[in-house]
């Protein structure tokens, strides 16, 4: 989040703004963390349970997982440590634990950045940037093709990146003056 402020030229944001942004990012995670786990996205952007039984998880597992992810965000746990914790507590395989840890922390990071951009009052828009390791064309390409959109835009219904497990896309802020 500090990086997000620095990115838009705010090297020393007021403490109350930082606190507020932090609080909102954690509130976001409490509600939204783990919502992609065991799900897949249809072409129209809606999330549905993954039909492959290997990936499904019970709703109560998702609830617990959400708590674990929120704790990790609050404590600044690294991806590797969170993945190890997930393998141990949820019996996920290593690859899946790693994917969940990476994706969930990336989602929280982007959500925090968005709060920082909003809190700054200097950012009017954003732009989807495809990750360099982006493989098969998917919903991310459609989002990137939209160009600069409003800060609260949902990129055609998929929300901010990462859009799917292991999505390596990012979102860049567009300063108010650049958009004019
Ligand atoms: Zn992507």
PDB file of C-alpha atoms and ligand atoms in Angstrom:
ATOM      1  CA  UNK A   1       0.000   0.000   0.000  1.00  0.00           C
ATOM      2  CA  UNK A   2       2.926   2.281   0.758  1.00  0.00           C
ATOM      3  CA  UNK A   3       4.166   1.341  -2.719  1.00  0.00           C
ATOM      4  CA  UNK A   4       0.798   2.319  -4.168  1.00  0.00           C
ATOM      5  CA  UNK A   5       1.037   5.758  -2.590  1.00  0.00           C
ATOM      6  CA  UNK A   6       4.633   6.162  -3.778  1.00  0.00           C
ATOM      7  CA  UNK A   7       3.591   5.126  -7.282  1.00  0.00           C
ATOM      8  CA  UNK A   8       1.300   8.151  -7.532  1.00  0.00           C
ATOM      9  CA  UNK A   9       3.855  10.490  -6.004  1.00  0.00           C
ATOM     10  CA  UNK A  10       2.510  10.549  -2.449  1.00  0.00           C
ATOM     11  CA  UNK A  11       5.606   9.600  -0.467  1.00  0.00           C
ATOM     12  CA  UNK A  12       4.278  10.698   2.893  1.00  0.00           C
ATOM     13  CA  UNK A  13       0.502  10.242   3.101  1.00  0.00           C
ATOM     14  CA  UNK A  14      -1.173  11.447   6.291  1.00  0.00           C
ATOM     15  CA  UNK A  15      -1.385   8.770   8.994  1.00  0.00           C
ATOM     16  CA  UNK A  16      -5.161   8.937   9.131  1.00  0.00           C
ATOM     17  CA  UNK A  17      -5.407   8.241   5.399  1.00  0.00           C
ATOM     18  CA  UNK A  18      -3.021   5.273   5.719  1.00  0.00           C
ATOM     19  CA  UNK A  19      -4.987   3.898   8.687  1.00  0.00           C
ATOM     20  CA  UNK A  20      -8.257   4.302   6.875  1.00  0.00           C
ATOM     21  CA  UNK A  21      -6.913   2.613   3.758  1.00  0.00           C
ATOM     22  CA  UNK A  22      -5.531  -0.252   5.838  1.00  0.00           C
ATOM     23  CA  UNK A  23      -8.801  -0.739   7.638  1.00  0.00           C
ATOM     24  CA  UNK A  24     -10.773  -0.803   4.402  1.00  0.00           C
ATOM     25  CA  UNK A  25      -8.376  -3.291   2.808  1.00  0.00           C
ATOM     26  CA  UNK A  26      -8.763  -5.670   5.755  1.00  0.00           C
ATOM     27  CA  UNK A  27     -12.557  -5.198   5.720  1.00  0.00           C
ATOM     28  CA  UNK A  28     -12.479  -6.062   2.020  1.00  0.00           C
ATOM     29  CA  UNK A  29     -10.537  -9.263   2.736  1.00  0.00           C
ATOM     30  CA  UNK A  30     -12.919 -10.277   5.528  1.00  0.00           C
ATOM     31  CA  UNK A  31     -15.699 -10.239   2.991  1.00  0.00           C
ATOM     32  CA  UNK A  32     -14.015 -11.338  -0.198  1.00  0.00           C
ATOM     33  CA  UNK A  33     -10.976 -13.489   0.636  1.00  0.00           C
ATOM     34  CA  UNK A  34     -11.120 -17.088  -0.588  1.00  0.00           C
ATOM     35  CA  UNK A  35     -14.111 -16.471  -2.839  1.00  0.00           C
ATOM     36  CA  UNK A  36     -12.211 -17.805  -5.861  1.00  0.00           C
ATOM     37  CA  UNK A  37     -11.089 -21.013  -4.182  1.00  0.00           C
ATOM     38  CA  UNK A  38     -12.807 -24.021  -5.736  1.00  0.00           C
ATOM     39  CA  UNK A  39     -14.621 -21.789  -8.207  1.00  0.00           C
ATOM     40  CA  UNK A  40     -14.299 -21.146 -11.876  1.00  0.00           C
ATOM     41  CA  UNK A  41     -15.340 -18.211 -13.947  1.00  0.00           C
ATOM     42  CA  UNK A  42     -17.766 -18.566 -16.839  1.00  0.00           C
ATOM     43  CA  UNK A  43     -17.321 -16.578 -20.041  1.00  0.00           C
ATOM     44  CA  UNK A  44     -19.791 -13.926 -18.883  1.00  0.00           C
ATOM     45  CA  UNK A  45     -17.706 -13.339 -15.755  1.00  0.00           C
ATOM     46  CA  UNK A  46     -19.895 -15.122 -13.185  1.00  0.00           C
ATOM     47  CA  UNK A  47     -18.271 -17.414 -10.643  1.00  0.00           C
ATOM     48  CA  UNK A  48     -19.588 -20.959 -10.297  1.00  0.00           C
ATOM     49  CA  UNK A  49     -18.355 -23.921  -8.252  1.00  0.00           C
ATOM     50  CA  UNK A  50     -15.750 -25.842 -10.205  1.00  0.00           C
ATOM     51  CA  UNK A  51     -17.483 -28.964 -11.580  1.00  0.00           C
ATOM     52  CA  UNK A  52     -14.261 -30.929 -11.091  1.00  0.00           C
ATOM     53  CA  UNK A  53     -14.675 -32.581  -7.661  1.00  0.00           C
ATOM     54  CA  UNK A  54     -10.940 -32.417  -7.084  1.00  0.00           C
ATOM     55  CA  UNK A  55     -11.210 -28.635  -6.679  1.00  0.00           C
ATOM     56  CA  UNK A  56     -14.453 -28.167  -4.773  1.00  0.00           C
ATOM     57  CA  UNK A  57     -14.364 -27.109  -1.151  1.00  0.00           C
ATOM     58  CA  UNK A  58     -17.121 -27.043   1.469  1.00  0.00           C
ATOM     59  CA  UNK A  59     -18.567 -23.643   2.387  1.00  0.00           C
ATOM     60  CA  UNK A  60     -17.371 -23.979   5.983  1.00  0.00           C
ATOM     61  CA  UNK A  61     -13.856 -24.687   4.722  1.00  0.00           C
ATOM     62  CA  UNK A  62     -14.070 -21.492   2.673  1.00  0.00           C
ATOM     63  CA  UNK A  63     -15.117 -19.584   5.810  1.00  0.00           C
ATOM     64  CA  UNK A  64     -12.116 -20.921   7.733  1.00  0.00           C
ATOM     65  CA  UNK A  65      -9.838 -20.236   4.820  1.00  0.00           C
ATOM     66  CA  UNK A  66     -11.065 -16.659   4.679  1.00  0.00           C
ATOM     67  CA  UNK A  67     -10.085 -16.235   8.339  1.00  0.00           C
ATOM     68  CA  UNK A  68      -6.636 -17.709   7.712  1.00  0.00           C
ATOM     69  CA  UNK A  69      -6.059 -15.367   4.760  1.00  0.00           C
ATOM     70  CA  UNK A  70      -7.235 -12.304   6.732  1.00  0.00           C
ATOM     71  CA  UNK A  71      -4.835 -13.209   9.563  1.00  0.00           C
ATOM     72  CA  UNK A  72      -2.021 -13.561   7.038  1.00  0.00           C
ATOM     73  CA  UNK A  73      -2.797 -10.125   5.581  1.00  0.00           C
ATOM     74  CA  UNK A  74      -2.934  -8.502   9.010  1.00  0.00           C
ATOM     75  CA  UNK A  75       0.333 -10.127  10.043  1.00  0.00           C
ATOM     76  CA  UNK A  76       2.090  -9.575   6.729  1.00  0.00           C
ATOM     77  CA  UNK A  77       2.715 -13.312   6.284  1.00  0.00           C
ATOM     78  CA  UNK A  78       4.765 -14.222   3.197  1.00  0.00           C
ATOM     79  CA  UNK A  79       3.326 -16.302   0.346  1.00  0.00           C
ATOM     80  CA  UNK A  80       5.614 -19.227   1.233  1.00  0.00           C
ATOM     81  CA  UNK A  81       4.592 -19.186   4.909  1.00  0.00           C
ATOM     82  CA  UNK A  82       0.898 -18.933   4.096  1.00  0.00           C
ATOM     83  CA  UNK A  83       1.235 -21.803   1.598  1.00  0.00           C
ATOM     84  CA  UNK A  84       2.942 -23.955   4.247  1.00  0.00           C
ATOM     85  CA  UNK A  85       0.162 -23.113   6.690  1.00  0.00           C
ATOM     86  CA  UNK A  86      -2.502 -24.073   4.133  1.00  0.00           C
ATOM     87  CA  UNK A  87      -0.820 -27.403   3.391  1.00  0.00           C
ATOM     88  CA  UNK A  88      -0.713 -28.185   7.071  1.00  0.00           C
ATOM     89  CA  UNK A  89      -4.183 -27.010   8.139  1.00  0.00           C
ATOM     90  CA  UNK A  90      -6.286 -27.837   5.088  1.00  0.00           C
ATOM     91  CA  UNK A  91      -4.469 -30.781   3.557  1.00  0.00           C
ATOM     92  CA  UNK A  92      -4.180 -28.996   0.224  1.00  0.00           C
ATOM     93  CA  UNK A  93      -1.454 -30.319  -2.061  1.00  0.00           C
ATOM     94  CA  UNK A  94       1.659 -28.149  -2.319  1.00  0.00           C
ATOM     95  CA  UNK A  95       0.825 -26.748  -5.754  1.00  0.00           C
ATOM     96  CA  UNK A  96      -2.708 -25.830  -4.762  1.00  0.00           C
ATOM     97  CA  UNK A  97      -1.645 -24.308  -1.436  1.00  0.00           C
ATOM     98  CA  UNK A  98       0.949 -22.235  -3.236  1.00  0.00           C
ATOM     99  CA  UNK A  99      -1.584 -21.088  -5.866  1.00  0.00           C
ATOM    100  CA  UNK A 100      -4.139 -20.140  -3.209  1.00  0.00           C
ATOM    101  CA  UNK A 101      -1.570 -18.272  -1.107  1.00  0.00           C
ATOM    102  CA  UNK A 102      -0.181 -16.395  -4.087  1.00  0.00           C
ATOM    103  CA  UNK A 103      -3.593 -15.526  -5.531  1.00  0.00           C
ATOM    104  CA  UNK A 104      -5.188 -14.489  -2.231  1.00  0.00           C
ATOM    105  CA  UNK A 105      -2.294 -12.254  -1.202  1.00  0.00           C
ATOM    106  CA  UNK A 106      -2.210 -10.698  -4.679  1.00  0.00           C
ATOM    107  CA  UNK A 107      -5.948  -9.992  -4.468  1.00  0.00           C
ATOM    108  CA  UNK A 108      -5.557  -8.370  -1.067  1.00  0.00           C
ATOM    109  CA  UNK A 109      -2.608  -6.366  -2.353  1.00  0.00           C
ATOM    110  CA  UNK A 110      -4.554  -5.007  -5.333  1.00  0.00           C
ATOM    111  CA  UNK A 111      -7.603  -4.280  -3.147  1.00  0.00           C
ATOM    112  CA  UNK A 112      -5.324  -2.355  -0.774  1.00  0.00           C
ATOM    113  CA  UNK A 113      -3.816  -0.419  -3.657  1.00  0.00           C
ATOM    114  CA  UNK A 114      -7.286   0.496  -4.907  1.00  0.00           C
ATOM    115  CA  UNK A 115      -8.159   1.841  -1.459  1.00  0.00           C
ATOM    116  CA  UNK A 116      -4.916   3.815  -1.476  1.00  0.00           C
ATOM    117  CA  UNK A 117      -5.720   5.283  -4.903  1.00  0.00           C
ATOM    118  CA  UNK A 118      -9.214   6.194  -3.753  1.00  0.00           C
ATOM    119  CA  UNK A 119      -7.944   7.674  -0.501  1.00  0.00           C
ATOM    120  CA  UNK A 120      -5.367   9.778  -2.341  1.00  0.00           C
ATOM    121  CA  UNK A 121      -7.990  11.689  -4.297  1.00  0.00           C
ATOM    122  CA  UNK A 122      -5.429  11.924  -7.126  1.00  0.00           C
ATOM    123  CA  UNK A 123      -6.344   8.885  -9.171  1.00  0.00           C
ATOM    124  CA  UNK A 124      -9.249   9.022 -11.585  1.00  0.00           C
ATOM    125  CA  UNK A 125      -8.865   5.766 -13.457  1.00  0.00           C
ATOM    126  CA  UNK A 126      -7.035   2.499 -13.838  1.00  0.00           C
ATOM    127  CA  UNK A 127      -5.815   0.164 -16.519  1.00  0.00           C
ATOM    128  CA  UNK A 128      -5.479  -3.618 -16.621  1.00  0.00           C
ATOM    129  CA  UNK A 129      -1.950  -4.783 -17.427  1.00  0.00           C
ATOM    130  CA  UNK A 130      -1.527  -8.349 -18.668  1.00  0.00           C
ATOM    131  CA  UNK A 131       1.106 -10.337 -16.812  1.00  0.00           C
ATOM    132  CA  UNK A 132       4.234 -11.159 -18.798  1.00  0.00           C
ATOM    133  CA  UNK A 133       3.677 -14.893 -18.282  1.00  0.00           C
ATOM    134  CA  UNK A 134       0.120 -14.647 -19.526  1.00  0.00           C
ATOM    135  CA  UNK A 135      -0.688 -17.817 -21.476  1.00  0.00           C
ATOM    136  CA  UNK A 136      -3.957 -18.699 -23.201  1.00  0.00           C
ATOM    137  CA  UNK A 137      -6.223 -15.755 -24.064  1.00  0.00           C
ATOM    138  CA  UNK A 138      -8.899 -15.426 -21.371  1.00  0.00           C
ATOM    139  CA  UNK A 139     -11.043 -12.838 -19.566  1.00  0.00           C
ATOM    140  CA  UNK A 140      -7.855 -10.930 -18.688  1.00  0.00           C
ATOM    141  CA  UNK A 141      -7.295 -10.062 -22.356  1.00  0.00           C
ATOM    142  CA  UNK A 142     -10.834  -8.675 -22.553  1.00  0.00           C
ATOM    143  CA  UNK A 143     -10.201  -6.567 -19.451  1.00  0.00           C
ATOM    144  CA  UNK A 144      -6.891  -5.256 -20.826  1.00  0.00           C
ATOM    145  CA  UNK A 145      -8.607  -4.383 -24.111  1.00  0.00           C
ATOM    146  CA  UNK A 146     -10.914  -1.971 -22.247  1.00  0.00           C
ATOM    147  CA  UNK A 147      -7.995   0.458 -21.816  1.00  0.00           C
ATOM    148  CA  UNK A 148      -8.371   3.154 -19.168  1.00  0.00           C
ATOM    149  CA  UNK A 149     -11.538   2.742 -17.103  1.00  0.00           C
ATOM    150  CA  UNK A 150     -12.968   4.543 -14.055  1.00  0.00           C
ATOM    151  CA  UNK A 151     -11.430   3.660 -10.680  1.00  0.00           C
ATOM    152  CA  UNK A 152     -14.575   1.866  -9.541  1.00  0.00           C
ATOM    153  CA  UNK A 153     -15.146   0.042 -12.814  1.00  0.00           C
ATOM    154  CA  UNK A 154     -15.340  -3.760 -12.534  1.00  0.00           C
ATOM    155  CA  UNK A 155     -13.579  -4.546 -15.828  1.00  0.00           C
ATOM    156  CA  UNK A 156     -16.636  -6.034 -17.497  1.00  0.00           C
ATOM    157  CA  UNK A 157     -17.788  -7.890 -14.388  1.00  0.00           C
ATOM    158  CA  UNK A 158     -14.622  -9.702 -13.317  1.00  0.00           C
ATOM    159  CA  UNK A 159     -13.356  -7.126 -10.829  1.00  0.00           C
ATOM    160  CA  UNK A 160      -9.712  -6.187 -10.344  1.00  0.00           C
ATOM    161  CA  UNK A 161      -6.885  -8.681 -11.002  1.00  0.00           C
ATOM    162  CA  UNK A 162      -6.054 -11.418 -10.230  1.00  0.00           C
ATOM    163  CA  UNK A 163      -9.101 -12.665 -12.111  1.00  0.00           C
ATOM    164  CA  UNK A 164      -8.427 -16.355 -11.637  1.00  0.00           C
ATOM    165  CA  UNK A 165      -6.021 -18.603  -9.735  1.00  0.00           C
ATOM    166  CA  UNK A 166      -2.434 -17.905 -10.759  1.00  0.00           C
ATOM    167  CA  UNK A 167      -3.405 -14.809 -12.747  1.00  0.00           C
ATOM    168  CA  UNK A 168      -0.273 -12.662 -12.982  1.00  0.00           C
ATOM    169  CA  UNK A 169      -1.944  -9.494 -14.217  1.00  0.00           C
ATOM    170  CA  UNK A 170      -1.699  -6.142 -12.500  1.00  0.00           C
ATOM    171  CA  UNK A 171      -3.594  -2.881 -12.507  1.00  0.00           C
ATOM    172  CA  UNK A 172      -2.024   0.540 -12.912  1.00  0.00           C
ATOM    173  CA  UNK A 173      -3.396   3.833 -11.599  1.00  0.00           C
ATOM    174  CA  UNK A 174      -4.176   6.652 -14.007  1.00  0.00           C
ATOM    175  CA  UNK A 175      -3.722  10.062 -12.424  1.00  0.00           C
ATOM    176  CA  UNK A 176      -6.563  12.563 -12.731  1.00  0.00           C
ATOM    177  CA  UNK A 177      -4.572  14.908 -14.966  1.00  0.00           C
ATOM    178  CA  UNK A 178      -3.376  12.124 -17.291  1.00  0.00           C
ATOM    179  CA  UNK A 179      -6.952  11.123 -18.035  1.00  0.00           C
ATOM    180  CA  UNK A 180      -7.972  14.588 -19.157  1.00  0.00           C
TER     181      UNK A 180
HETATM  182 ZN1  LIG B   1      -4.646 -12.467 -15.728  1.00  0.00          ZN
END
